[in-house]
Coordinates of C-alpha atoms in Angstrom, one line a residue:
M1 CA -13.1 58.6 -1.0
L2 CA -16.4 57.9 -0.6
Q3 CA -19.1 60.5 -0.1
R4 CA -21.2 60.2 2.9
G5 CA -25.4 59.7 2.0
S6 CA -27.0 57.3 0.1
G7 CA -25.1 56.2 -2.7
N8 CA -22.4 55.0 -0.2
R9 CA -25.0 51.9 0.0
S10 CA -24.5 50.5 -3.2
V11 CA -20.7 50.4 -3.0
P12 CA -21.3 47.3 -0.7
K13 CA -24.4 46.0 -2.3
A14 CA -22.3 45.8 -5.9
L15 CA -19.8 43.7 -3.6
L16 CA -22.2 41.1 -2.1
I17 CA -23.8 40.8 -5.2
A18 CA -19.9 40.1 -7.0
T19 CA -18.8 38.0 -4.3
A20 CA -21.7 35.8 -4.7
V21 CA -21.8 35.4 -8.4
A22 CA -18.4 34.8 -7.4
Q23 CA -19.6 32.1 -5.2
L24 CA -21.7 30.5 -7.7
I25 CA -18.9 30.1 -10.9
I26 CA -16.8 28.5 -8.4
R27 CA -19.4 26.1 -7.2
H28 CA -20.6 25.4 -10.4
G29 CA -16.8 24.7 -11.5
S30 CA -16.1 23.0 -8.6
A31 CA -19.5 20.8 -9.1
E32 CA -18.1 20.1 -13.3
N33 CA -15.0 19.3 -11.1
T34 CA -16.1 15.8 -9.0
Q35 CA -16.0 12.3 -9.9
E36 CA -19.6 12.0 -9.7
A37 CA -20.2 14.9 -12.7
K38 CA -17.6 12.5 -14.5
Q39 CA -20.5 10.1 -14.7
G40 CA -22.9 12.2 -16.5
D41 CA -24.0 9.7 -19.0
A42 CA -23.1 6.3 -19.9
C43 CA -20.4 6.9 -22.4
S44 CA -19.2 9.0 -19.8
A45 CA -19.5 6.5 -17.3
A46 CA -17.6 3.7 -19.0
V47 CA -14.6 6.0 -19.7
Y48 CA -14.5 7.3 -16.7
I49 CA -13.8 3.7 -14.7
M50 CA -12.4 2.2 -17.1
Q51 CA -9.4 5.5 -15.8
L52 CA -10.1 3.7 -12.7
A53 CA -8.8 0.6 -13.4
N54 CA -6.0 1.9 -15.0
S55 CA -5.2 4.2 -11.9
I56 CA -5.8 0.4 -10.0
D57 CA -3.6 -1.6 -12.3
E58 CA -1.1 1.9 -11.9
Q59 CA -1.3 1.9 -8.0
R60 CA 0.8 -1.4 -8.4
T61 CA 3.1 -0.9 -11.1
E62 CA 4.4 2.1 -8.3
L63 CA 4.8 -0.5 -5.7
I64 CA 6.6 -2.7 -8.4
N65 CA 9.1 0.6 -9.3
E66 CA 9.5 2.0 -5.5
I67 CA 10.8 -2.3 -5.5
S68 CA 12.8 -1.7 -8.4
K69 CA 14.6 1.4 -6.5
A70 CA 15.3 -0.8 -3.4
N71 CA 16.9 -3.9 -6.3
A72 CA 19.2 -1.2 -7.5
D73 CA 21.0 -0.3 -4.8
M74 CA 20.8 -3.7 -3.2
L75 CA 23.0 -3.9 -6.7
Q76 CA 25.4 -1.1 -6.6
L77 CA 26.2 -1.9 -2.7
E78 CA 27.2 -5.2 -4.1
T79 CA 29.0 -4.9 -6.9
A80 CA 30.8 -2.5 -5.2
L81 CA 31.5 -4.3 -2.3
A82 CA 33.2 -7.1 -4.7
L83 CA 35.2 -4.4 -6.0
P84 CA 39.6 -4.2 -4.8
Q85 CA 38.7 -0.8 -4.3
W86 CA 36.1 -0.7 -1.6
K87 CA 37.8 -4.1 0.2
T88 CA 39.0 -1.9 2.5
K89 CA 36.0 -0.1 3.3
S90 CA 33.5 -3.3 3.8
T91 CA 33.1 -1.7 7.5
A92 CA 31.4 1.2 6.1
L93 CA 29.1 -0.5 3.4
T94 CA 28.0 -3.8 4.4
P95 CA 25.5 -2.0 7.2
L96 CA 24.5 -0.7 4.2
I97 CA 22.9 -4.0 2.9
G98 CA 20.9 -4.6 6.5
L99 CA 19.5 -1.0 5.8
V100 CA 18.1 -2.0 1.8
L101 CA 17.1 -5.5 2.5
A102 CA 14.7 -4.6 5.8
E103 CA 13.7 -1.7 3.1
Q104 CA 13.1 -4.3 0.6
Q105 CA 11.3 -6.9 2.8
K106 CA 9.0 -4.0 4.0
L107 CA 7.8 -3.3 0.0
V108 CA 8.1 -7.1 -1.1
S109 CA 5.6 -8.5 2.2
K110 CA 3.0 -5.8 0.8
L111 CA 3.0 -7.2 -3.0
A112 CA 1.3 -10.0 -2.8
T113 CA -1.8 -8.7 -1.4
C114 CA -0.8 -5.4 -3.8
N115 CA -0.9 -7.1 -6.8
K116 CA -4.7 -9.9 -5.6
A117 CA -6.6 -6.6 -4.3
A118 CA -5.5 -4.9 -8.0
A119 CA -6.2 -7.3 -10.2
D120 CA -9.7 -8.3 -8.4
A121 CA -10.8 -4.7 -8.0
A122 CA -9.8 -3.8 -12.0
R123 CA -11.5 -6.9 -13.1
S124 CA -14.8 -5.4 -11.6
A125 CA -14.0 -2.1 -13.1
N126 CA -13.6 -3.2 -15.9
I127 CA -17.1 -5.3 -16.4
Q128 CA -19.0 -2.6 -15.4
A129 CA -17.4 -0.4 -17.8
G130 CA -18.5 -3.1 -20.7
R131 CA -21.8 -2.3 -19.4
N132 CA -22.1 0.8 -19.0
W133 CA -20.6 1.7 -22.9
A134 CA -22.8 -1.1 -23.6
V135 CA -25.7 1.1 -22.3
A136 CA -24.7 3.9 -24.1
E137 CA -24.9 2.0 -27.2
L138 CA -28.0 0.3 -26.9
A139 CA -29.8 3.1 -26.2
E140 CA -29.5 4.9 -29.8
I141 CA -31.6 1.7 -31.5
T142 CA -34.1 3.7 -33.0
T143 CA -37.1 2.5 -35.6
A144 CA -36.8 3.2 -39.0
S145 CA -40.1 5.5 -40.5
S146 CA -41.6 3.6 -43.3
A147 CA -44.2 4.3 -45.8
G148 CA -46.0 3.0 -44.4
T149 CA -49.2 0.1 -45.1
A150 CA -52.3 0.9 -47.1
A151 CA -55.7 -0.5 -46.2
S152 CA -57.5 -2.3 -48.9
T153 CA -61.0 -2.0 -48.2
L154 CA -63.4 0.5 -45.9
T155 CA -65.4 -1.8 -44.8
A156 CA -65.8 -2.9 -40.9
G157 CA -62.6 -4.9 -39.3
E158 CA -60.2 -4.4 -42.1
K159 CA -56.6 -4.6 -40.3
V160 CA -53.8 -3.1 -41.4
Q161 CA -50.3 -3.7 -40.5
D162 CA -46.6 -2.3 -40.9
T163 CA -43.4 -4.2 -40.1
A164 CA -41.5 -2.3 -38.1
T165 CA -37.5 -2.3 -39.1
L166 CA -34.5 -1.1 -37.3
E167 CA -32.6 2.0 -38.0
T168 CA -30.0 1.6 -35.8
I169 CA -29.0 -1.8 -34.2
H170 CA -26.1 -1.0 -32.0
G171 CA -25.0 2.6 -32.2
D172 CA -21.3 3.6 -32.0
T173 CA -21.6 7.1 -31.4
C174 CA -20.1 6.6 -27.8
T175 CA -17.3 4.1 -29.6
N176 CA -16.0 7.0 -31.7
K177 CA -16.5 9.6 -29.6
E178 CA -12.8 11.5 -28.8
A179 CA -11.6 11.5 -25.9
G180 CA -11.5 14.5 -24.6
S181 CA -15.0 15.5 -25.4
I182 CA -16.8 12.7 -22.9
A183 CA -17.1 15.2 -20.5
K184 CA -14.6 15.4 -18.7
A185 CA -14.1 11.5 -17.7
K186 CA -10.7 10.9 -18.7
T187 CA -8.5 13.1 -16.8
G188 CA -8.9 13.5 -13.0
V189 CA -9.8 10.1 -12.1
D190 CA -9.1 9.8 -8.1
I191 CA -10.3 7.0 -6.5
S192 CA -9.6 8.9 -3.0
A193 CA -12.2 11.3 -4.0
L194 CA -15.1 9.2 -5.4
K195 CA -18.3 9.0 -3.3
T196 CA -20.5 6.9 -5.6
L197 CA -20.4 5.4 -9.0
T198 CA -23.0 5.0 -11.2
L199 CA -23.9 2.2 -12.9
F200 CA -26.4 2.7 -15.8
K201 CA -29.3 0.5 -16.9
L202 CA -31.7 1.1 -19.6
R203 CA -35.6 1.9 -19.3
Q204 CA -37.8 3.2 -21.9
H205 CA -38.1 6.2 -22.8
S206 CA -39.5 9.0 -20.2
T207 CA -41.0 11.4 -23.2
A208 CA -44.5 9.8 -24.5
A209 CA -44.0 11.0 -27.6
N210 CA -40.7 8.7 -28.5
R211 CA -43.2 5.7 -27.6
K212 CA -45.3 6.3 -30.0
I213 CA -43.8 4.1 -33.1
C214 CA -46.8 2.9 -34.6
L215 CA -49.2 6.2 -37.0
G216 CA -52.6 5.2 -38.9
H217 CA -53.8 8.4 -40.7
C218 CA -55.4 8.8 -43.9
D219 CA -52.6 10.7 -46.5
H220 CA -55.3 12.6 -48.0
S221 CA -58.5 14.9 -46.9
A222 CA -62.4 15.3 -46.6
T223 CA -64.3 12.5 -49.6
A224 CA -60.5 11.6 -50.5
C225 CA -60.9 9.8 -47.0
T226 CA -64.2 8.4 -46.9
T227 CA -64.4 6.6 -50.4
T228 CA -60.2 5.6 -51.7
A229 CA -59.3 3.3 -49.0
T230 CA -55.7 3.5 -50.1
N231 CA -55.7 6.6 -48.5
H232 CA -55.2 5.3 -45.1
K233 CA -52.2 4.0 -44.3
T234 CA -50.4 2.6 -40.9
K235 CA -46.5 4.0 -41.0
T236 CA -43.6 3.0 -38.3
Q237 CA -42.3 6.3 -37.1
S238 CA -38.8 7.5 -36.8
K239 CA -38.4 6.8 -32.6
K240 CA -35.4 5.5 -29.9
F241 CA -37.7 4.5 -27.3
L242 CA -34.9 4.0 -24.8
E243 CA -33.0 5.9 -22.9
E244 CA -30.0 5.5 -19.9
D245 CA -31.1 4.8 -16.2
K246 CA -28.5 6.5 -13.6
S247 CA -30.6 5.3 -10.7
E248 CA -28.3 2.6 -9.5
T249 CA -25.3 3.1 -7.7
I250 CA -23.0 2.4 -5.2
D251 CA -21.4 4.1 -1.9
M252 CA -17.7 4.5 -1.9
Q253 CA -17.2 6.7 1.0
A254 CA -15.1 3.8 2.9
S255 CA -14.3 6.9 5.7
A256 CA -18.1 7.6 6.5
H257 CA -19.8 4.1 6.2
S258 CA -20.1 0.8 7.1
Q259 CA -18.1 -1.9 4.7
P260 CA -20.2 -3.5 2.5
E261 CA -20.6 -7.2 2.4
Q262 CA -19.2 -9.1 0.4
A263 CA -20.6 -11.4 -1.9
T264 CA -22.2 -14.9 -0.7
E265 CA -21.8 -17.9 -1.5
E266 CA -25.0 -18.9 -2.5
E267 CA -24.1 -15.5 -5.3
N268 CA -21.1 -16.3 -6.2
G269 CA -22.3 -20.2 -6.5
K270 CA -24.4 -18.9 -9.0
T271 CA -23.2 -17.2 -11.7
Y272 CA -20.4 -14.7 -11.8
L273 CA -22.0 -11.5 -12.9
K274 CA -24.9 -12.9 -10.3
A275 CA -22.6 -11.5 -7.7
H276 CA -21.3 -8.6 -10.1
K277 CA -22.4 -5.5 -8.2
R278 CA -21.4 -7.2 -4.7
H279 CA -17.4 -7.5 -6.1
L280 CA -17.2 -3.8 -7.5
N281 CA -18.7 -2.0 -4.3
W282 CA -16.6 -4.3 -2.0
R283 CA -13.6 -4.2 -4.1
L284 CA -13.5 -1.1 -4.7
Y285 CA -14.1 0.0 -1.7
N286 CA -11.5 -2.2 0.0
F287 CA -8.6 -0.9 -1.9
N288 CA -9.7 3.2 -1.1
L289 CA -9.9 1.7 2.4
N290 CA -6.7 -0.2 2.2
K291 CA -4.9 1.3 0.3
P292 CA -2.9 -2.0 -0.2
C293 CA -0.5 -0.7 -2.8
K294 CA 0.4 2.1 -1.3
A295 CA 4.6 2.3 -0.2
T296 CA 7.4 4.1 -1.0
Y297 CA 11.3 3.5 -0.9
T298 CA 12.1 5.2 1.9
S299 CA 16.2 6.9 -0.3
L300 CA 18.8 5.8 0.5
G301 CA 20.6 8.5 1.4
K302 CA 17.9 9.7 3.8
A303 CA 17.5 5.5 6.0
A304 CA 21.2 6.3 5.9
T305 CA 21.5 9.9 7.8
T306 CA 18.1 9.1 10.3
Q307 CA 19.8 7.9 13.5
T308 CA 15.8 6.4 14.7
N309 CA 16.2 3.9 11.9
E310 CA 16.8 0.8 13.9
P311 CA 17.2 -1.6 11.3
L312 CA 20.5 0.6 10.2
R313 CA 21.5 0.6 13.9
R314 CA 21.7 -3.0 14.7
S315 CA 23.6 -3.4 11.0
V316 CA 26.1 -0.9 12.3
L317 CA 26.5 -2.9 16.4
A318 CA 26.6 -6.1 14.4
V319 CA 28.9 -4.9 12.0
I320 CA 31.5 -2.9 14.7
K321 CA 30.5 -5.1 17.6
G322 CA 30.3 -9.1 16.4
P323 CA 26.7 -10.6 15.8
N324 CA 27.2 -11.7 20.0
E325 CA 26.1 -8.3 21.2
K326 CA 23.0 -7.5 22.2
Y327 CA 21.4 -4.7 20.4
D328 CA 20.3 -2.4 24.2
T329 CA 18.5 0.7 23.6
D330 CA 18.8 1.5 27.3
N331 CA 22.9 1.5 27.1
K332 CA 23.9 4.2 26.4
D333 CA 27.2 4.0 25.6
Q334 CA 26.0 1.7 22.9
Q335 CA 24.0 4.7 21.4
K336 CA 26.5 6.1 21.4
V337 CA 29.6 4.5 19.7
I338 CA 26.0 3.9 16.7
N339 CA 25.4 7.1 16.3
T340 CA 29.3 8.1 16.2
F341 CA 29.9 5.5 13.6
I342 CA 26.6 6.8 11.5
E343 CA 27.6 10.1 11.4
S344 CA 31.3 9.7 10.5
N345 CA 30.5 7.1 8.0
Y346 CA 26.9 8.7 6.1
G347 CA 26.6 11.7 7.7
K348 CA 23.6 13.9 9.3
E349 CA 22.3 14.5 5.8
E350 CA 20.9 12.5 3.0
S351 CA 23.8 15.4 0.6
D352 CA 26.7 13.9 3.2
F353 CA 25.1 10.4 2.0
K354 CA 26.0 11.8 -1.3
E355 CA 28.9 12.8 -0.7
K356 CA 30.5 10.3 1.4
V357 CA 29.1 7.4 -0.1
W358 CA 26.9 7.6 -2.9
N359 CA 29.6 9.4 -5.2
K360 CA 32.1 7.5 -4.7
I361 CA 30.9 4.5 -5.6
R362 CA 28.6 5.8 -8.7
E363 CA 30.7 8.5 -10.5
P364 CA 34.0 7.1 -10.4
D365 CA 35.0 4.7 -13.5
F366 CA 36.3 1.3 -12.8
S367 CA 38.5 -1.4 -14.2
Y368 CA 38.1 -5.1 -13.4
S369 CA 38.5 -8.8 -15.2
I370 CA 37.0 -12.3 -14.3
G371 CA 37.7 -15.7 -16.3
G372 CA 38.6 -13.7 -19.2
K373 CA 35.6 -11.0 -19.5
D374 CA 36.6 -7.4 -18.5
F375 CA 34.1 -4.2 -17.0
K376 CA 34.7 -1.2 -17.6
G377 CA 32.4 1.7 -16.7
K378 CA 30.5 3.0 -13.7
I379 CA 29.0 0.8 -11.0
T380 CA 25.5 1.9 -12.2
A381 CA 25.7 0.3 -15.6
I382 CA 26.1 -3.1 -14.0
T383 CA 23.9 -5.4 -14.9
T384 CA 22.4 -8.5 -12.5
S385 CA 24.2 -11.4 -14.6
D386 CA 27.6 -9.1 -14.6
H387 CA 26.9 -8.2 -10.8
I388 CA 26.9 -12.3 -10.1
T389 CA 29.3 -12.8 -12.0
I390 CA 31.6 -10.3 -9.7
A391 CA 30.1 -11.5 -6.4
I392 CA 31.2 -14.6 -7.3
G393 CA 34.9 -13.6 -8.9
A394 CA 35.8 -11.4 -5.5
S395 CA 34.1 -13.7 -3.2
G396 CA 37.4 -15.6 -2.4
Y397 CA 36.3 -18.6 -3.0
T398 CA 39.1 -21.2 -5.1
A399 CA 38.8 -24.1 -6.6
P400 CA 40.9 -27.5 -5.2
T401 CA 44.1 -28.0 -6.9
S402 CA 44.9 -31.9 -7.8
K403 CA 47.5 -32.3 -5.3
E404 CA 44.3 -31.0 -2.8
C405 CA 42.6 -33.5 -3.7
K406 CA 44.7 -36.3 -3.2
E407 CA 45.4 -35.3 0.1
T408 CA 41.8 -33.9 1.0
S409 CA 39.3 -37.5 1.8
L410 CA 36.2 -37.6 3.9
Q411 CA 37.7 -40.5 5.6
A412 CA 41.5 -40.3 6.6
K413 CA 43.0 -44.3 6.1
P414 CA 43.3 -46.0 8.8
T415 CA 46.6 -47.2 10.1
P416 CA 47.6 -50.7 10.9
E417 CA 46.5 -52.4 13.2
K418 CA 48.4 -52.6 16.6
C419 CA 49.4 -56.2 18.0
Q420 CA 47.7 -58.5 15.9
E421 CA 47.3 -61.7 17.4
D422 CA 49.0 -64.0 14.9
T423 CA 52.5 -62.0 16.1
K424 CA 55.0 -63.7 17.4
E425 CA 55.5 -63.5 21.1
N426 CA 58.7 -62.3 20.5
E427 CA 57.8 -59.8 18.8
C428 CA 55.1 -59.1 20.4
K429 CA 56.3 -58.1 23.8
K430 CA 59.0 -56.1 21.8
D431 CA 55.8 -53.5 21.5
K432 CA 55.7 -51.7 25.2
D433 CA 51.9 -51.7 24.5
C434 CA 51.2 -55.1 23.8
E435 CA 51.2 -58.6 25.8
H436 CA 51.4 -61.9 25.1
S437 CA 48.7 -64.0 27.3
D438 CA 46.7 -67.4 26.6
G439 CA 48.5 -67.7 23.0
K440 CA 47.8 -64.3 21.4
C441 CA 49.3 -61.1 21.3
K442 CA 46.8 -58.6 22.6
L443 CA 46.9 -54.8 23.4
K444 CA 47.4 -54.1 27.0
E445 CA 43.9 -53.2 28.8
G446 CA 44.9 -49.5 29.8
V447 CA 46.6 -48.5 25.9
K448 CA 43.2 -49.7 24.5
A449 CA 40.8 -47.6 26.5
E450 CA 43.6 -44.5 25.8
N451 CA 43.2 -45.0 22.6
D452 CA 39.3 -45.6 23.0
A453 CA 38.6 -41.7 24.0
K454 CA 40.5 -40.4 21.3
P455 CA 38.9 -38.8 19.0
T456 CA 39.7 -40.0 15.0
N457 CA 41.0 -37.6 12.3
T458 CA 39.2 -38.0 9.8
T459 CA 39.6 -35.3 7.6
T460 CA 43.1 -33.1 6.5
S461 CA 43.0 -29.1 5.4
H462 CA 40.1 -28.1 3.1
S463 CA 40.3 -27.0 0.4
F464 CA 38.4 -23.2 -0.3
V465 CA 38.8 -19.9 2.0
I466 CA 35.6 -17.6 2.7
N467 CA 36.4 -14.2 3.2
K468 CA 34.8 -12.3 6.3
A469 CA 32.4 -10.2 4.4
P470 CA 30.2 -12.8 2.7
L471 CA 30.2 -14.5 6.1
L472 CA 28.8 -10.4 8.5
L473 CA 25.9 -10.9 5.7
A474 CA 24.9 -14.2 6.5
V475 CA 25.0 -12.8 9.9
L476 CA 23.7 -9.3 9.3
F477 CA 20.4 -11.5 7.5
T478 CA 19.9 -13.2 10.0
L479 CA 19.3 -10.3 12.9
L480 CA 17.2 -8.5 10.7
G481 CA 14.8 -11.8 9.6
F482 CA 15.7 -12.5 6.8

């Protein structure tokens, strides 16, 4: 228990001090972890921007991976539809094709935009990373100290020059640094949290002593300096006379500021480098703002058990009512039928879908032979080429036999013409459709009119059958806009 008196005021004071210190530590730690702190020097900024470019490329890869998920589901569904054990259950599987197609189209439609935006942004970022890297290495240029050049006389007007050499022309400190030692630049790159990007340049050293490269002096004392000319020397000192300049930045706060301008035609017309800063700002800004590669594949289990998923509902209606049935959200009876179908075939939760559909497709082993090739194992192991073979083999197509080929023609053979002109009169009159007049056998006018109105039979039976499942899929593609 605290004692009353003056001592009790020291407790809250101590707490306040401790709290203040803790806040300072937290703020300091937070500041060191900001995107800007990772660009503390040219070398760190070079590594940071290279990682930024990598993170942009990774977003493109992530989108492609999402498309691959949709492709894998489509492959397994179509293969299942082609296998004999699932043909009796095609009504339940077919709507899922439409569902995956809708998801697939959503992702693929973003890919072209994503590819261009990511390639442009990463290219500009890598150019700037190279510039920052060059600054880090060129800032290490160092003159070499020399023994000096001695004077030859002590006469007035004598000039003594020394030849300067460079000890370091192109530093490699940044290149040879281990990634972990580069100011926390490699990890935690987040373009969405980036406020400013630092563009490093070179400038002359801000410390005056570093700019004093030449030194003239007498390396003796007293009379030795006044009597002996060779004691006077001009020397070059070892100095780093350049340093990094981090005064130039570009604004990356997409949500807080107006959009940067694109490079003008005049700038683009001169050189690409002339427009580099504009390109860098505009491309990174817009990539951050528009997120062209951000899209995820809704898992089939989740999508199939979502009653409000319109592509699913339209697919279900096409399967159970036919392609001519109009989808009407105001038709309560129609919507109820769709709801019942979804719940009974796919369930209410993802776990229901897994139990009712996915596990039954993916877990059992199957065996199937087409054209002398045996397919065995799980459906998840089916490759694209195997899937195509199975799908074609099970599509219902049968090649025409030689007999059918003989009987089938694009145009039927014409029957012999009736009432030919040179038919003798007796023979002509034997046919009730003919008459003989003006010395010729002719078709009666009434019979001619009747025959002209009849269609000509030009074909016989066709030699292949199309399963109803592919036709239904074609209808689905049309309804869903593919």
